[in-house]
Amino acid sequence: TPFAILHGHNVLVSNWLDFPGGFNLAQNVSMPLLGLLAAPLTLALGPVASFNFLLWLALTASASACYLTLLHWTRWKPAAFVGGLVYAFSSYMAGQALGHLNLIFVPIPPLLILVLNELVIEQRKSARRWGIALGLLAAAQFLISPEILIDSALLAVTGLVLVAVTHRTEVVRRARHALGGMAWALAVSLPFAVYPIAVFVAGPERYTGSPWDGATYAEDLLGTIIPSLNQRITTTGLASFGDRLLPDLAENGAYLGIPMVIILVVLAVRYRHVGIMWFSAAMATVAWLLSLGPHLSVDTNQTAIRLPFDVLVHLPILDSLLAGRFTLFLDLFCGFVLAVGIDRLRSDMLRSGRVPKLRAAVAVMVVAVVALVPVIPRWPYPVVPVDSTTPSFFETGDVKEIPAGSVVLTYPYPVYPFNQAMLWQAESSMRFRILGGYVLIPGPGGKATNAPAPVQPSSVPATLIADFNGLAVVGPAATPEDVRSLLHRYGVQTVIVGPGGVDPDAAIALFTEALGPSKIVGGARIWPDLHCTGPTGGC
């Protein structure tokens, strides 16, 4: 984001990956607000420092926002603190924190509850003021993750319907204030969303339909009570069982644990007369049902039982949502139930006059600890040193060997999951464009694919990918003439071979035969200043 702004580029459309066609960032993960937030750090220390900082900030900011929100419904601050822990250090967050920054930077959803409560329920202050606050929060969430905003909106609508049905006599009296605030919210947020939405639905390099099957990352019924490797406290057998329920650990976020479930149910039943308690318990149930996907799965076996998410998979835009990510809201509302419940439980003990203040505090904190301990994340998170995959060439002045904005062909050829060249590009302050990359683009029939856009001759990327993996080439192997033809066709001015893979020597031999001797600079082997004149001409 800072690079695009400083260089006058379109923030949502680029061909710096998958050159020459490029990609549509409105249909991919871009996080422009986080890009702006971290811009000073990015410009000073680079994108990896910013990414690491934002991962840390995401967890602490999300916990803090939930804590501050819960202070509205709790008198005892430790109870609100416990609710913040449930939300920000849940199984969902433990998994998504393996790399999905856009999905764990979630301080806004709890604040949306607070604002909507004021607009719809309490209505003590200006509808305009709180409507503007709602609009700014919605715009901010849209610029971090449209998916989380859409999930939030779906649950907000569900919650509003639930409140309206249970308080029918209040609807007419409160509607004008609420609708007035929401009109202000729409007026404030819409300007931020109009252009990205236009690029999403009609921009260049857009794919059609959903990139995912809605059931791809749906949670299993048993996932709520079976831990995975995302939890610190588990056994090898249980973790293996839990991992099998949803093998992608980043998306395996359903676990609450039997102690947590029992405590939540007991507290919800005991304090069902408290408005925020019954509402939170109902919304937690809704979020849990949505997280299970279109059909109920038990021990990885999909049943014929249809669930509410089955409606969403047949609607445009909403068919791109991933069911399992609704566990974020399951954890949010479970945090509300636990916080409000232990706060009320402590108050009951003190009101009885038979339990001293300290003993009451200890008793309810024991309840909280019993609920929280099973979901402790498996820390520390995996760390990969940048130096292990990025030659110093890309982090020093040596990178100026590459003309600014020019096209580079790399080994490893960037194709998921081997995206080293994308990191090199980012570490070099986006100095160059690359062929290939990991990004969603239109594939055959316009459907989404994360395979790199085809380039010709296709034998060149096929050979580089085969060399990296130590496999036989699918189709004809690349010849020196093929290499020169590809460089000429796409105006490639630099070829770089970095470390890694099974057979980098084969790639070096191919490029040397095609282009002549190379230079070794900063741990990278480069062929700079190339000007290929044709398939059989020189470079």
CSV table of N, CA and C in Angstrom, one decimal, residues 243-342:
chain,number,residue,atom,x,y,z
A,243,ASP,N,-6.5,-32.7,14.5
A,243,ASP,CA,-6.0,-32.3,13.2
A,243,ASP,C,-6.7,-32.9,12.1
A,244,ARG,N,-7.1,-34.2,12.3
A,244,ARG,CA,-7.8,-34.9,11.2
A,244,ARG,C,-9.1,-34.3,10.9
A,245,LEU,N,-9.8,-33.7,11.9
A,245,LEU,CA,-11.1,-33.1,11.7
A,245,LEU,C,-11.1,-31.9,10.7
A,246,LEU,N,-10.0,-31.2,10.7
A,246,LEU,CA,-9.8,-30.1,9.7
A,246,LEU,C,-8.3,-29.9,9.6
A,247,PRO,N,-7.7,-30.6,8.6
A,247,PRO,CA,-6.2,-30.7,8.5
A,247,PRO,C,-5.5,-29.4,8.4
A,248,ASP,N,-6.1,-28.3,7.8
A,248,ASP,CA,-5.4,-27.0,7.7
A,248,ASP,C,-5.5,-26.4,9.1
A,249,LEU,N,-4.3,-26.3,9.8
A,249,LEU,CA,-4.3,-25.8,11.2
A,249,LEU,C,-4.7,-24.4,11.3
A,250,ALA,N,-4.4,-23.6,10.2
A,250,ALA,CA,-4.8,-22.2,10.3
A,250,ALA,C,-6.3,-22.0,10.3
A,251,GLU,N,-7.1,-23.0,9.8
A,251,GLU,CA,-8.5,-22.9,9.8
A,251,GLU,C,-9.2,-23.8,10.8
A,252,ASN,N,-8.4,-24.5,11.6
A,252,ASN,CA,-8.9,-25.4,12.6
A,252,ASN,C,-9.2,-24.6,13.9
A,253,GLY,N,-10.3,-24.0,14.0
A,253,GLY,CA,-10.5,-23.0,15.1
A,253,GLY,C,-11.8,-23.2,15.9
A,254,ALA,N,-12.3,-24.4,15.9
A,254,ALA,CA,-13.6,-24.6,16.6
A,254,ALA,C,-13.5,-25.0,18.1
A,255,TYR,N,-12.3,-25.3,18.5
A,255,TYR,CA,-12.1,-25.9,19.9
A,255,TYR,C,-12.5,-24.9,21.0
A,256,LEU,N,-13.3,-25.4,21.9
A,256,LEU,CA,-13.6,-24.7,23.1
A,256,LEU,C,-13.2,-25.5,24.3
A,257,GLY,N,-13.4,-26.8,24.2
A,257,GLY,CA,-13.0,-27.7,25.3
A,257,GLY,C,-14.3,-28.0,26.2
A,258,ILE,N,-14.3,-29.2,26.7
A,258,ILE,CA,-15.5,-29.6,27.5
A,258,ILE,C,-15.6,-28.7,28.8
A,259,PRO,N,-14.6,-28.4,29.5
A,259,PRO,CA,-14.8,-27.5,30.7
A,259,PRO,C,-15.4,-26.2,30.3
A,260,MET,N,-14.9,-25.6,29.2
A,260,MET,CA,-15.5,-24.3,28.8
A,260,MET,C,-17.0,-24.4,28.4
A,261,VAL,N,-17.3,-25.5,27.7
A,261,VAL,CA,-18.7,-25.7,27.2
A,261,VAL,C,-19.6,-25.8,28.4
A,262,ILE,N,-19.2,-26.7,29.4
A,262,ILE,CA,-20.0,-26.9,30.6
A,262,ILE,C,-20.2,-25.6,31.4
A,263,ILE,N,-19.2,-24.9,31.6
A,263,ILE,CA,-19.2,-23.6,32.4
A,263,ILE,C,-20.1,-22.6,31.6
A,264,LEU,N,-20.0,-22.5,30.3
A,264,LEU,CA,-20.8,-21.5,29.6
A,264,LEU,C,-22.3,-21.9,29.7
A,265,VAL,N,-22.6,-23.1,29.5
A,265,VAL,CA,-24.0,-23.5,29.6
A,265,VAL,C,-24.6,-23.3,30.9
A,266,VAL,N,-23.8,-23.6,32.0
A,266,VAL,CA,-24.3,-23.4,33.4
A,266,VAL,C,-24.5,-21.9,33.6
A,267,LEU,N,-23.6,-21.0,33.2
A,267,LEU,CA,-23.7,-19.6,33.4
A,267,LEU,C,-24.9,-19.0,32.6
A,268,ALA,N,-25.0,-19.5,31.4
A,268,ALA,CA,-26.1,-19.0,30.5
A,268,ALA,C,-27.4,-19.3,31.0
A,269,VAL,N,-27.6,-20.5,31.6
A,269,VAL,CA,-28.9,-20.9,32.2
A,269,VAL,C,-29.1,-20.2,33.4
A,270,ARG,N,-28.1,-20.1,34.3
A,270,ARG,CA,-28.3,-19.4,35.6
A,270,ARG,C,-28.7,-17.9,35.4
A,271,TYR,N,-28.1,-17.3,34.4
A,271,TYR,CA,-28.4,-15.8,34.3
A,271,TYR,C,-29.1,-15.5,33.0
A,272,ARG,N,-30.0,-16.4,32.6
A,272,ARG,CA,-30.7,-16.2,31.4
A,272,ARG,C,-31.7,-15.0,31.4
A,273,HIS,N,-32.0,-14.5,32.6
A,273,HIS,CA,-32.8,-13.3,32.7
A,273,HIS,C,-32.1,-12.0,32.4
A,274,VAL,N,-30.7,-12.1,32.3
A,274,VAL,CA,-29.9,-10.9,32.0
A,274,VAL,C,-29.9,-10.7,30.5
A,275,GLY,N,-30.3,-9.6,30.0
A,275,GLY,CA,-30.4,-9.3,28.6
A,275,GLY,C,-29.2,-9.7,27.8
A,276,ILE,N,-28.0,-9.2,28.2
A,276,ILE,CA,-26.8,-9.4,27.4
A,276,ILE,C,-26.4,-10.9,27.4
A,277,MET,N,-26.8,-11.6,28.5
A,277,MET,CA,-26.4,-13.0,28.7
A,277,MET,C,-27.2,-13.8,27.7
A,278,TRP,N,-28.5,-13.7,27.7
A,278,TRP,CA,-29.3,-14.6,26.7
A,278,TRP,C,-29.0,-14.2,25.3
A,279,PHE,N,-28.8,-12.9,25.0
A,279,PHE,CA,-28.4,-12.5,23.7
A,279,PHE,C,-27.1,-13.1,23.2
A,280,SER,N,-26.1,-13.0,24.1
A,280,SER,CA,-24.7,-13.5,23.8
A,280,SER,C,-24.8,-15.1,23.6
A,281,ALA,N,-25.5,-15.7,24.4
A,281,ALA,CA,-25.6,-17.2,24.3
A,281,ALA,C,-26.3,-17.6,23.0
A,282,ALA,N,-27.4,-16.8,22.6
A,282,ALA,CA,-28.1,-17.1,21.4
A,282,ALA,C,-27.2,-16.8,20.2
A,283,MET,N,-26.4,-15.7,20.2
A,283,MET,CA,-25.5,-15.4,19.1
A,283,MET,C,-24.4,-16.3,19.0
A,284,ALA,N,-23.9,-16.8,20.1
A,284,ALA,CA,-22.8,-17.8,20.1
A,284,ALA,C,-23.3,-19.1,19.4
A,285,THR,N,-24.6,-19.5,19.7
A,285,THR,CA,-25.2,-20.6,19.0
A,285,THR,C,-25.3,-20.4,17.5
A,286,VAL,N,-25.7,-19.2,17.1
A,286,VAL,CA,-25.9,-18.9,15.7
A,286,VAL,C,-24.5,-19.0,15.0
A,287,ALA,N,-23.5,-18.4,15.6
A,287,ALA,CA,-22.1,-18.4,15.0
A,287,ALA,C,-21.6,-19.9,14.9
A,288,TRP,N,-21.9,-20.7,16.0
A,288,TRP,CA,-21.4,-22.1,16.0
A,288,TRP,C,-22.1,-22.8,14.8
A,289,LEU,N,-23.4,-22.7,14.7
A,289,LEU,CA,-24.1,-23.4,13.6
A,289,LEU,C,-23.6,-23.0,12.2
A,290,LEU,N,-23.3,-21.7,12.0
A,290,LEU,CA,-22.8,-21.2,10.7
A,290,LEU,C,-21.4,-21.8,10.5
A,291,SER,N,-20.6,-21.9,11.5
A,291,SER,CA,-19.2,-22.5,11.4
A,291,SER,C,-19.2,-23.9,10.9
A,292,LEU,N,-20.3,-24.6,11.1
A,292,LEU,CA,-20.3,-26.1,10.7
A,292,LEU,C,-20.6,-26.3,9.2
A,293,GLY,N,-20.8,-25.2,8.5
A,293,GLY,CA,-20.9,-25.3,7.1
A,293,GLY,C,-22.3,-25.7,6.6
A,294,PRO,N,-22.5,-26.0,5.3
A,294,PRO,CA,-23.8,-26.3,4.7
A,294,PRO,C,-24.4,-27.6,5.2
A,295,HIS,N,-23.6,-28.6,5.5
A,295,HIS,CA,-24.1,-29.9,6.0
A,295,HIS,C,-23.3,-30.3,7.2
A,296,LEU,N,-23.9,-30.9,8.2
A,296,LEU,CA,-23.3,-31.3,9.4
A,296,LEU,C,-22.3,-32.4,9.1
A,297,SER,N,-21.0,-32.3,9.6
A,297,SER,CA,-20.0,-33.3,9.6
A,297,SER,C,-19.7,-33.8,11.0
A,298,VAL,N,-19.6,-35.1,11.1
A,298,VAL,CA,-19.3,-35.7,12.4
A,298,VAL,C,-18.1,-36.7,12.2
A,299,ASP,N,-17.0,-36.4,12.8
A,299,ASP,CA,-15.8,-37.2,12.6
A,299,ASP,C,-15.4,-37.3,11.1
A,300,THR,N,-15.5,-36.2,10.4
A,300,THR,CA,-15.1,-36.0,9.0
A,300,THR,C,-16.2,-36.6,8.0
A,301,ASN,N,-17.2,-37.2,8.6
A,301,ASN,CA,-18.3,-37.8,7.7
A,301,ASN,C,-19.4,-36.8,7.6
A,302,GLN,N,-19.6,-36.4,6.3
A,302,GLN,CA,-20.7,-35.5,6.1
A,302,GLN,C,-22.0,-36.1,6.1
A,303,THR,N,-22.9,-35.6,6.8
A,303,THR,CA,-24.3,-36.1,6.9
A,303,THR,C,-25.2,-35.4,5.9
A,304,ALA,N,-26.4,-35.9,5.9
A,304,ALA,CA,-27.4,-35.2,5.0
A,304,ALA,C,-28.1,-34.1,5.7
A,305,ILE,N,-27.8,-33.8,7.0
A,305,ILE,CA,-28.4,-32.7,7.7
A,305,ILE,C,-28.0,-31.4,7.2
A,306,ARG,N,-28.9,-30.6,6.7
A,306,ARG,CA,-28.6,-29.3,6.2
A,306,ARG,C,-28.6,-28.2,7.3
A,307,LEU,N,-27.7,-27.3,7.2
A,307,LEU,CA,-27.5,-26.3,8.2
A,307,LEU,C,-27.7,-24.9,7.6
A,308,PRO,N,-27.8,-23.9,8.4
A,308,PRO,CA,-28.1,-22.5,7.9
A,308,PRO,C,-27.1,-22.0,6.9
A,309,PHE,N,-25.8,-22.4,6.9
A,309,PHE,CA,-24.8,-21.9,6.0
A,309,PHE,C,-25.2,-22.4,4.5
A,310,ASP,N,-26.0,-23.4,4.4
A,310,ASP,CA,-26.4,-23.9,3.1
A,310,ASP,C,-27.1,-22.9,2.3
A,311,VAL,N,-27.7,-21.9,3.0
A,311,VAL,CA,-28.4,-20.8,2.3
A,311,VAL,C,-27.4,-19.9,1.7
A,312,LEU,N,-26.3,-19.6,2.4
A,312,LEU,CA,-25.3,-18.6,1.9
A,312,LEU,C,-24.5,-19.1,0.7
A,313,VAL,N,-24.3,-20.4,0.6
A,313,VAL,CA,-23.5,-20.9,-0.5
A,313,VAL,C,-24.1,-20.7,-1.8
A,314,HIS,N,-25.4,-20.4,-1.8
A,314,HIS,CA,-26.1,-20.2,-3.1
A,314,HIS,C,-26.4,-18.8,-3.5
A,315,LEU,N,-25.8,-17.9,-2.7
A,315,LEU,CA,-26.0,-16.4,-2.9
A,315,LEU,C,-24.7,-15.8,-3.4
A,316,PRO,N,-24.8,-14.9,-4.4
A,316,PRO,CA,-23.6,-14.2,-4.9
A,316,PRO,C,-22.9,-13.5,-3.8
A,317,ILE,N,-21.5,-13.4,-3.9
A,317,ILE,CA,-20.7,-12.7,-3.0
A,317,ILE,C,-20.6,-13.6,-1.7
A,318,LEU,N,-21.7,-13.9,-1.1
A,318,LEU,CA,-21.7,-14.7,0.2
A,318,LEU,C,-21.2,-16.1,-0.1
A,319,ASP,N,-21.3,-16.6,-1.3
A,319,ASP,CA,-20.8,-17.9,-1.6
A,319,ASP,C,-19.2,-18.0,-1.4
A,320,SER,N,-18.6,-16.8,-1.3
A,320,SER,CA,-17.1,-16.8,-1.1
A,320,SER,C,-16.7,-16.9,0.4
A,321,LEU,N,-17.7,-16.8,1.3
A,321,LEU,CA,-17.4,-16.9,2.7
A,321,LEU,C,-17.0,-18.3,3.1
A,322,LEU,N,-16.1,-18.4,4.1
A,322,LEU,CA,-15.7,-19.7,4.6
A,322,LEU,C,-16.3,-19.9,5.9
A,323,ALA,N,-17.0,-21.0,6.0
A,323,ALA,CA,-17.9,-21.3,7.2
A,323,ALA,C,-17.1,-21.3,8.5
A,324,GLY,N,-15.9,-21.9,8.5
A,324,GLY,CA,-15.2,-22.1,9.7
A,324,GLY,C,-14.7,-20.8,10.4
A,325,ARG,N,-14.7,-19.7,9.6
A,325,ARG,CA,-14.2,-18.5,10.1
A,325,ARG,C,-15.3,-17.8,11.0
A,326,PHE,N,-16.5,-18.3,11.0
A,326,PHE,CA,-17.5,-17.8,12.0
A,326,PHE,C,-17.2,-18.2,13.4
A,327,THR,N,-16.2,-19.0,13.6
A,327,THR,CA,-15.7,-19.4,15.0
A,327,THR,C,-15.2,-18.1,15.7
A,328,LEU,N,-14.7,-17.1,14.9
A,328,LEU,CA,-14.3,-15.9,15.5
A,328,LEU,C,-15.4,-15.3,16.4
A,329,PHE,N,-16.6,-15.3,15.9
A,329,PHE,CA,-17.8,-14.8,16.5
A,329,PHE,C,-18.3,-15.7,17.6
A,330,LEU,N,-18.1,-17.0,17.4
A,330,LEU,CA,-18.4,-17.9,18.5
A,330,LEU,C,-17.6,-17.6,19.7
A,331,ASP,N,-16.3,-17.4,19.5
A,331,ASP,CA,-15.4,-17.0,20.6
A,331,ASP,C,-15.7,-15.7,21.2
A,332,LEU,N,-16.1,-14.7,20.4
A,332,LEU,CA,-16.5,-13.4,20.9
A,332,LEU,C,-17.6,-13.5,21.8
A,333,PHE,N,-18.7,-14.2,21.4
A,333,PHE,CA,-19.9,-14.2,22.3
A,333,PHE,C,-19.7,-15.2,23.5
A,334,CYS,N,-18.8,-16.2,23.3
A,334,CYS,CA,-18.5,-17.0,24.5
A,334,CYS,C,-17.7,-16.2,25.5
A,335,GLY,N,-16.9,-15.3,25.0
A,335,GLY,CA,-16.2,-14.4,25.9
A,335,GLY,C,-17.2,-13.5,26.7
A,336,PHE,N,-18.2,-13.1,26.0
A,336,PHE,CA,-19.2,-12.3,26.7
A,336,PHE,C,-20.0,-13.1,27.7
A,337,VAL,N,-20.3,-14.3,27.4
A,337,VAL,CA,-21.1,-15.2,28.3
A,337,VAL,C,-20.2,-15.4,29.6
A,338,LEU,N,-18.9,-15.8,29.4
A,338,LEU,CA,-18.1,-16.1,30.5
A,338,LEU,C,-17.8,-14.8,31.4
A,339,ALA,N,-17.5,-13.7,30.7
A,339,ALA,CA,-17.3,-12.5,31.5
A,339,ALA,C,-18.5,-12.0,32.3
A,340,VAL,N,-19.6,-11.9,31.6
A,340,VAL,CA,-20.8,-11.5,32.3
A,340,VAL,C,-21.2,-12.5,33.4
A,341,GLY,N,-21.0,-13.8,33.1
A,341,GLY,CA,-21.4,-14.8,34.0
A,341,GLY,C,-20.6,-14.8,35.3
A,342,ILE,N,-19.3,-14.7,35.2
A,342,ILE,CA,-18.5,-14.7,36.4
A,342,ILE,C,-18.6,-13.4,37.2
